[in-house]
mmCIF file of C-alpha atoms in Angstrom:
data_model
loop_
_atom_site.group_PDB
_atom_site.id
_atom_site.type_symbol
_atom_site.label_atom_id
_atom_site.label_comp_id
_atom_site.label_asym_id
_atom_site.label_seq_id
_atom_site.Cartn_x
_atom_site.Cartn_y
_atom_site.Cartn_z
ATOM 1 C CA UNK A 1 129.621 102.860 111.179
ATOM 2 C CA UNK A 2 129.465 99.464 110.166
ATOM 3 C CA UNK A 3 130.282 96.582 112.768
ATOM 4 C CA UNK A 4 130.912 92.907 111.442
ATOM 5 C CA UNK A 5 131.269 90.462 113.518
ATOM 6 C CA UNK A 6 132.100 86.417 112.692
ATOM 7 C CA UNK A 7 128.640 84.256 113.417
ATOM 8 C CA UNK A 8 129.127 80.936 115.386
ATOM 9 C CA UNK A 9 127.920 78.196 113.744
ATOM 10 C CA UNK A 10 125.127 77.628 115.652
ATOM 11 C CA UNK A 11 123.561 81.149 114.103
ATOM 12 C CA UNK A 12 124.440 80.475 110.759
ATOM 13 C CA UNK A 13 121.686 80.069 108.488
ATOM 14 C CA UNK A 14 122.115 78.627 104.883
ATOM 15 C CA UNK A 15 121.231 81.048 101.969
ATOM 16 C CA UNK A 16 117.517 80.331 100.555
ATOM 17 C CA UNK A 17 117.834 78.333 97.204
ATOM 18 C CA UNK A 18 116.998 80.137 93.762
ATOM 19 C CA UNK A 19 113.527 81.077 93.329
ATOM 20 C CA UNK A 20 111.734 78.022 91.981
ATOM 21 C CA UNK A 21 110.176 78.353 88.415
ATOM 22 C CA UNK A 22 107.101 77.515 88.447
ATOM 23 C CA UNK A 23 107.843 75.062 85.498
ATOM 24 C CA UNK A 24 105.127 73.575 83.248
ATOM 25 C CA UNK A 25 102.305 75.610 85.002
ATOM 26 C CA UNK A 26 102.955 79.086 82.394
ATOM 27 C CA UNK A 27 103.610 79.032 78.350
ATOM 28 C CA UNK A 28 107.187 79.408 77.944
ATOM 29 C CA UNK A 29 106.725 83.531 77.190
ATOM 30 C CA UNK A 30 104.989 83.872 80.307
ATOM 31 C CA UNK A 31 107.796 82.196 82.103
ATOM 32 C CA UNK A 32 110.429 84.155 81.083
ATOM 33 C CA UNK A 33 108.407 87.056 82.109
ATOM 34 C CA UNK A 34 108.029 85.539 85.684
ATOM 35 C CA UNK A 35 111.699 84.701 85.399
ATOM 36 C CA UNK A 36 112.790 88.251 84.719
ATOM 37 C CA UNK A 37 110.532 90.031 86.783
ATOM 38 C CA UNK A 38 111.375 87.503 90.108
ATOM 39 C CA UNK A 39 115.197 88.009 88.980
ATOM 40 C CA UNK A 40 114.426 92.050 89.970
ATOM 41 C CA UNK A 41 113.630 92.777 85.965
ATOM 42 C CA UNK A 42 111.462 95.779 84.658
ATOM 43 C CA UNK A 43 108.440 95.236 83.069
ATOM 44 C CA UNK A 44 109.967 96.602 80.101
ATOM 45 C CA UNK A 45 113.295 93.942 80.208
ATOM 46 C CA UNK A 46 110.623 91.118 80.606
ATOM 47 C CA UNK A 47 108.647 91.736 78.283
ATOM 48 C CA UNK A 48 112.288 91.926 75.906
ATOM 49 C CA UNK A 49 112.737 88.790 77.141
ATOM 50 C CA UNK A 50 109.979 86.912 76.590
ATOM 51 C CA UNK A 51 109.289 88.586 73.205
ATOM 52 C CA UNK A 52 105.822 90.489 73.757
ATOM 53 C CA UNK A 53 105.095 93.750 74.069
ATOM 54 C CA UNK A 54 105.453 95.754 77.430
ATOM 55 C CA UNK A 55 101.557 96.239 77.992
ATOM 56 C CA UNK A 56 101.332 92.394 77.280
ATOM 57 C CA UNK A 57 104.141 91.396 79.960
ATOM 58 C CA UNK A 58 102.626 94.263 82.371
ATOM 59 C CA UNK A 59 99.145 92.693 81.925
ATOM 60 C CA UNK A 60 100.651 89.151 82.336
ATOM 61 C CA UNK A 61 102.410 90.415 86.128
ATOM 62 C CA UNK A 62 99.626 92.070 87.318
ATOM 63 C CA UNK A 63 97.868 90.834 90.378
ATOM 64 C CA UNK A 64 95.172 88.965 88.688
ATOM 65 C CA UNK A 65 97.421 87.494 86.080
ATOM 66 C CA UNK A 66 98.981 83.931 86.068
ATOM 67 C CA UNK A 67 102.546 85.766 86.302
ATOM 68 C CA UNK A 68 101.482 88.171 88.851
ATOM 69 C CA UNK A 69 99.933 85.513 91.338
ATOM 70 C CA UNK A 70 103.272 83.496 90.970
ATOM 71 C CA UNK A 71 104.701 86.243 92.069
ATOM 72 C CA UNK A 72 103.116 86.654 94.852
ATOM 73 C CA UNK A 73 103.450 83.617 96.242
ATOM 74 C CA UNK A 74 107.064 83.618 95.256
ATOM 75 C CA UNK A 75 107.240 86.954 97.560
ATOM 76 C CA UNK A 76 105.483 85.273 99.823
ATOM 77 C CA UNK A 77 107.865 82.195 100.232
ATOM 78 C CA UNK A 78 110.564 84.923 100.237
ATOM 79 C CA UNK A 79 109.601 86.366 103.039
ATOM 80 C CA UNK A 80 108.998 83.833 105.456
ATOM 81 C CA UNK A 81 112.425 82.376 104.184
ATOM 82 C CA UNK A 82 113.642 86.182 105.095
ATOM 83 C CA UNK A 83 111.728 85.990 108.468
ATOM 84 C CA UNK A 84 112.976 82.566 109.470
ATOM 85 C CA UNK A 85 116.705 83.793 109.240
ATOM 86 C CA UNK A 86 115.557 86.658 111.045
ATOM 87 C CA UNK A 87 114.263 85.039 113.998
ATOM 88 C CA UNK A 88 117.050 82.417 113.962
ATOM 89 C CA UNK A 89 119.636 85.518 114.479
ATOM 90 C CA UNK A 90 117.110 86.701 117.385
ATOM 91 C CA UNK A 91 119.316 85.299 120.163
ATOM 92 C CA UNK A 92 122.668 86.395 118.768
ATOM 93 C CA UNK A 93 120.624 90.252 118.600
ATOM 94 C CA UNK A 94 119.521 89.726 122.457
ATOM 95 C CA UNK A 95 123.089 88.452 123.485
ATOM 96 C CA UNK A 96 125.046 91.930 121.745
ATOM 97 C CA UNK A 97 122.718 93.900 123.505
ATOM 98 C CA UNK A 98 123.016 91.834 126.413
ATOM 99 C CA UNK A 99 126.516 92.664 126.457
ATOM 100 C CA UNK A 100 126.400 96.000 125.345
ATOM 101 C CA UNK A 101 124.346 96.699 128.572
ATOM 102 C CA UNK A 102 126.713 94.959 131.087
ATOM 103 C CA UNK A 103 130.177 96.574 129.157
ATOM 104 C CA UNK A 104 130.853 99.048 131.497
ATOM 105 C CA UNK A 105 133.549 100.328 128.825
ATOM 106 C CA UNK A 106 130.700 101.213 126.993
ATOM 107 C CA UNK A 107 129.355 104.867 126.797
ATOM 108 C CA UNK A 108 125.987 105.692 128.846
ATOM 109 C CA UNK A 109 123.862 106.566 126.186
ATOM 110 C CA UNK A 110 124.788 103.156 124.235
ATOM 111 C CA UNK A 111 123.979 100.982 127.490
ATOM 112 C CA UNK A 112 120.790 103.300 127.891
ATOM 113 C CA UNK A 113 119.760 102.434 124.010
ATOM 114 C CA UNK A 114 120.361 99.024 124.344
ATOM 115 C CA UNK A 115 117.911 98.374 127.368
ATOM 116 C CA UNK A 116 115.321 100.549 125.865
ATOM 117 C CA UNK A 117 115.479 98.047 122.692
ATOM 118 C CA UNK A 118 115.193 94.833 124.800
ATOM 119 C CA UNK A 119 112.614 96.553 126.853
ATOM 120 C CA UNK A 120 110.883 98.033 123.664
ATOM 121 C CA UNK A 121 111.284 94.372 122.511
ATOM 122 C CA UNK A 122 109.596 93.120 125.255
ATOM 123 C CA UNK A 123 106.723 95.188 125.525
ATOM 124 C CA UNK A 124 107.543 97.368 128.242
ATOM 125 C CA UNK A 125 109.445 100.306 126.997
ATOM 126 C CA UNK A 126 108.093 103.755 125.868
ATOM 127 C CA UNK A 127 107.162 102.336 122.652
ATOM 128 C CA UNK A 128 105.144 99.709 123.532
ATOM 129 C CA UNK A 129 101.683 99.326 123.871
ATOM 130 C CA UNK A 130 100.735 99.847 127.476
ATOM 131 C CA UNK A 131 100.341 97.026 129.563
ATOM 132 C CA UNK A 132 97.528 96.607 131.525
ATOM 133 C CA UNK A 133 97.286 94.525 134.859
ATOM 134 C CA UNK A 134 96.301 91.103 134.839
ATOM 135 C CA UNK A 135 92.871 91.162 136.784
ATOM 136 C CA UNK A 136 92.334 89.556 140.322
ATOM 137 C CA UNK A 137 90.670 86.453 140.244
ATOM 138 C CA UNK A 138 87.302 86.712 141.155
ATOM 139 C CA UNK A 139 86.223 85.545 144.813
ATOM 140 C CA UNK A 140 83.549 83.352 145.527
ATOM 141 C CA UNK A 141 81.862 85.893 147.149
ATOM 142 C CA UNK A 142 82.277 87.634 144.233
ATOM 143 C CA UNK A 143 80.813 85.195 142.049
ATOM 144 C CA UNK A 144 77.858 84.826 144.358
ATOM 145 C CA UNK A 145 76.826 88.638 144.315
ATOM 146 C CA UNK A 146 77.356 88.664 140.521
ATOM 147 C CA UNK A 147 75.004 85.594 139.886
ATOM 148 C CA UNK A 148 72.656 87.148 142.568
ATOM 149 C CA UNK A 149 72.330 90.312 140.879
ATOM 150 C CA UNK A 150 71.845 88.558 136.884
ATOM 151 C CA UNK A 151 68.662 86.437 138.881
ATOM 152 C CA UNK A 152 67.493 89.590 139.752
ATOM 153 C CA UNK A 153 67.220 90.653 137.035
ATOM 154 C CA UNK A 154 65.836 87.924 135.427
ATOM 155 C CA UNK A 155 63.092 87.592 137.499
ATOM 156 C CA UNK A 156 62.705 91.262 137.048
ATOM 157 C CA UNK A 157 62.238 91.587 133.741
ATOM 158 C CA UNK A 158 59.899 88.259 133.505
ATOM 159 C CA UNK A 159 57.390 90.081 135.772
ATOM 160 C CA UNK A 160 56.724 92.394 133.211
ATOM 161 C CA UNK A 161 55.895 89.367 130.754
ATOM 162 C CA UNK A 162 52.117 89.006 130.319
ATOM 163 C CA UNK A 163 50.474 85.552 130.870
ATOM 164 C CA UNK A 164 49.754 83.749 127.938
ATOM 165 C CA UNK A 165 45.670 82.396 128.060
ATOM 166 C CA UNK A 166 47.502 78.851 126.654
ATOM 167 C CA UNK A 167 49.212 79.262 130.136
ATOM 168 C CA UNK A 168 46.516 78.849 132.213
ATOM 169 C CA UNK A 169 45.065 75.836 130.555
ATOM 170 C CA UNK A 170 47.276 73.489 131.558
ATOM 171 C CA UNK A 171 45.196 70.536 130.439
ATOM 172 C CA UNK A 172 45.126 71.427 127.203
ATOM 173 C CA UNK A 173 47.958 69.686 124.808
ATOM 174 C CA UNK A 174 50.640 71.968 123.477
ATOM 175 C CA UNK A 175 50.387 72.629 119.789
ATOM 176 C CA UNK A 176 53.582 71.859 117.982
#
């Protein structure tokens, strides 16, 4: 079941403008190939379009090709213009569920789904990640037995250093 409901203004979001060509940087059958193939085109209709054959077009829109890295960064702009609309219906989201939780006209297992997706959301539901405590800030004392025990060991392991001869010359100069 489908629900639509009217957007305030405040939520709407205009629609992303028309893929940009990227004009003057491809040979004009190139761009039609990018042009088709960003429009949702098969290899096979680009390469109709641009008047090549279908192993040129594919080579043309592969990842290493000119056409294929415009269209990755043409996917790329897509989806961040896809995830910015996203995020900027985030609070509308929060508020239906919001109310979907408080509507006590509203079956059980509907309020029940909708705090498990804020929770989930949040990262406390059953499908987050686990969150572990924050951990106590240390204590002075602490800090004090901690820095005790690393000088221990220090001066541990530089007793088992041998003396160097230089070391017991101390009139001689150091050599550089």
């Amino acid at each position: 079941m489908e629900v639509l409901l009217p957007l305030p203004d405040c939520y709407t979001v205009p629609a992303p403008p028309a893929p940009p060509a990227p004009a003057g940087l491809l040979p004009l059958p190139e761009l039609r190939v990018f042009e088709t193939l960003a429009e949702g085109g098969t290899v096979a209709e680009a390469a109709a379009a641009a008047g090549v054959h279908r192993n040129t077009a594919a080579r043309w829109a592969a990842p290493g090709g000119r056409v294929g890295r415009e269209l990755l960064l043409l996917r790329a702009e897509q989806a961040g213009a896809a995830r910015a609309r996203l995020v900027a219906l985030s609070g509308l989201a929060v508020e239906v569920l919001r109310d979907v939780m408080a509507d006590p006209e509203a079956s059980a297992a509907a309020r029940v789904r909708a705090a498990v997706a804020v929770l989930d959301r949040a990262g406390l539901g059953p499908c987050s990640e686990p969150v572990a405590p924050p951990e106590p800030e240390p204590t002075p004392g602490d800090v004090a037995a901690r820095l005790a025990a690393v000088l221990t060991r220090c001066a541990a392991a530089l007793a088992d250093v041998p003396d160097c001869p230089e070391d017991e010359d101390e009139d001689r100069p150091m050599s550089a």
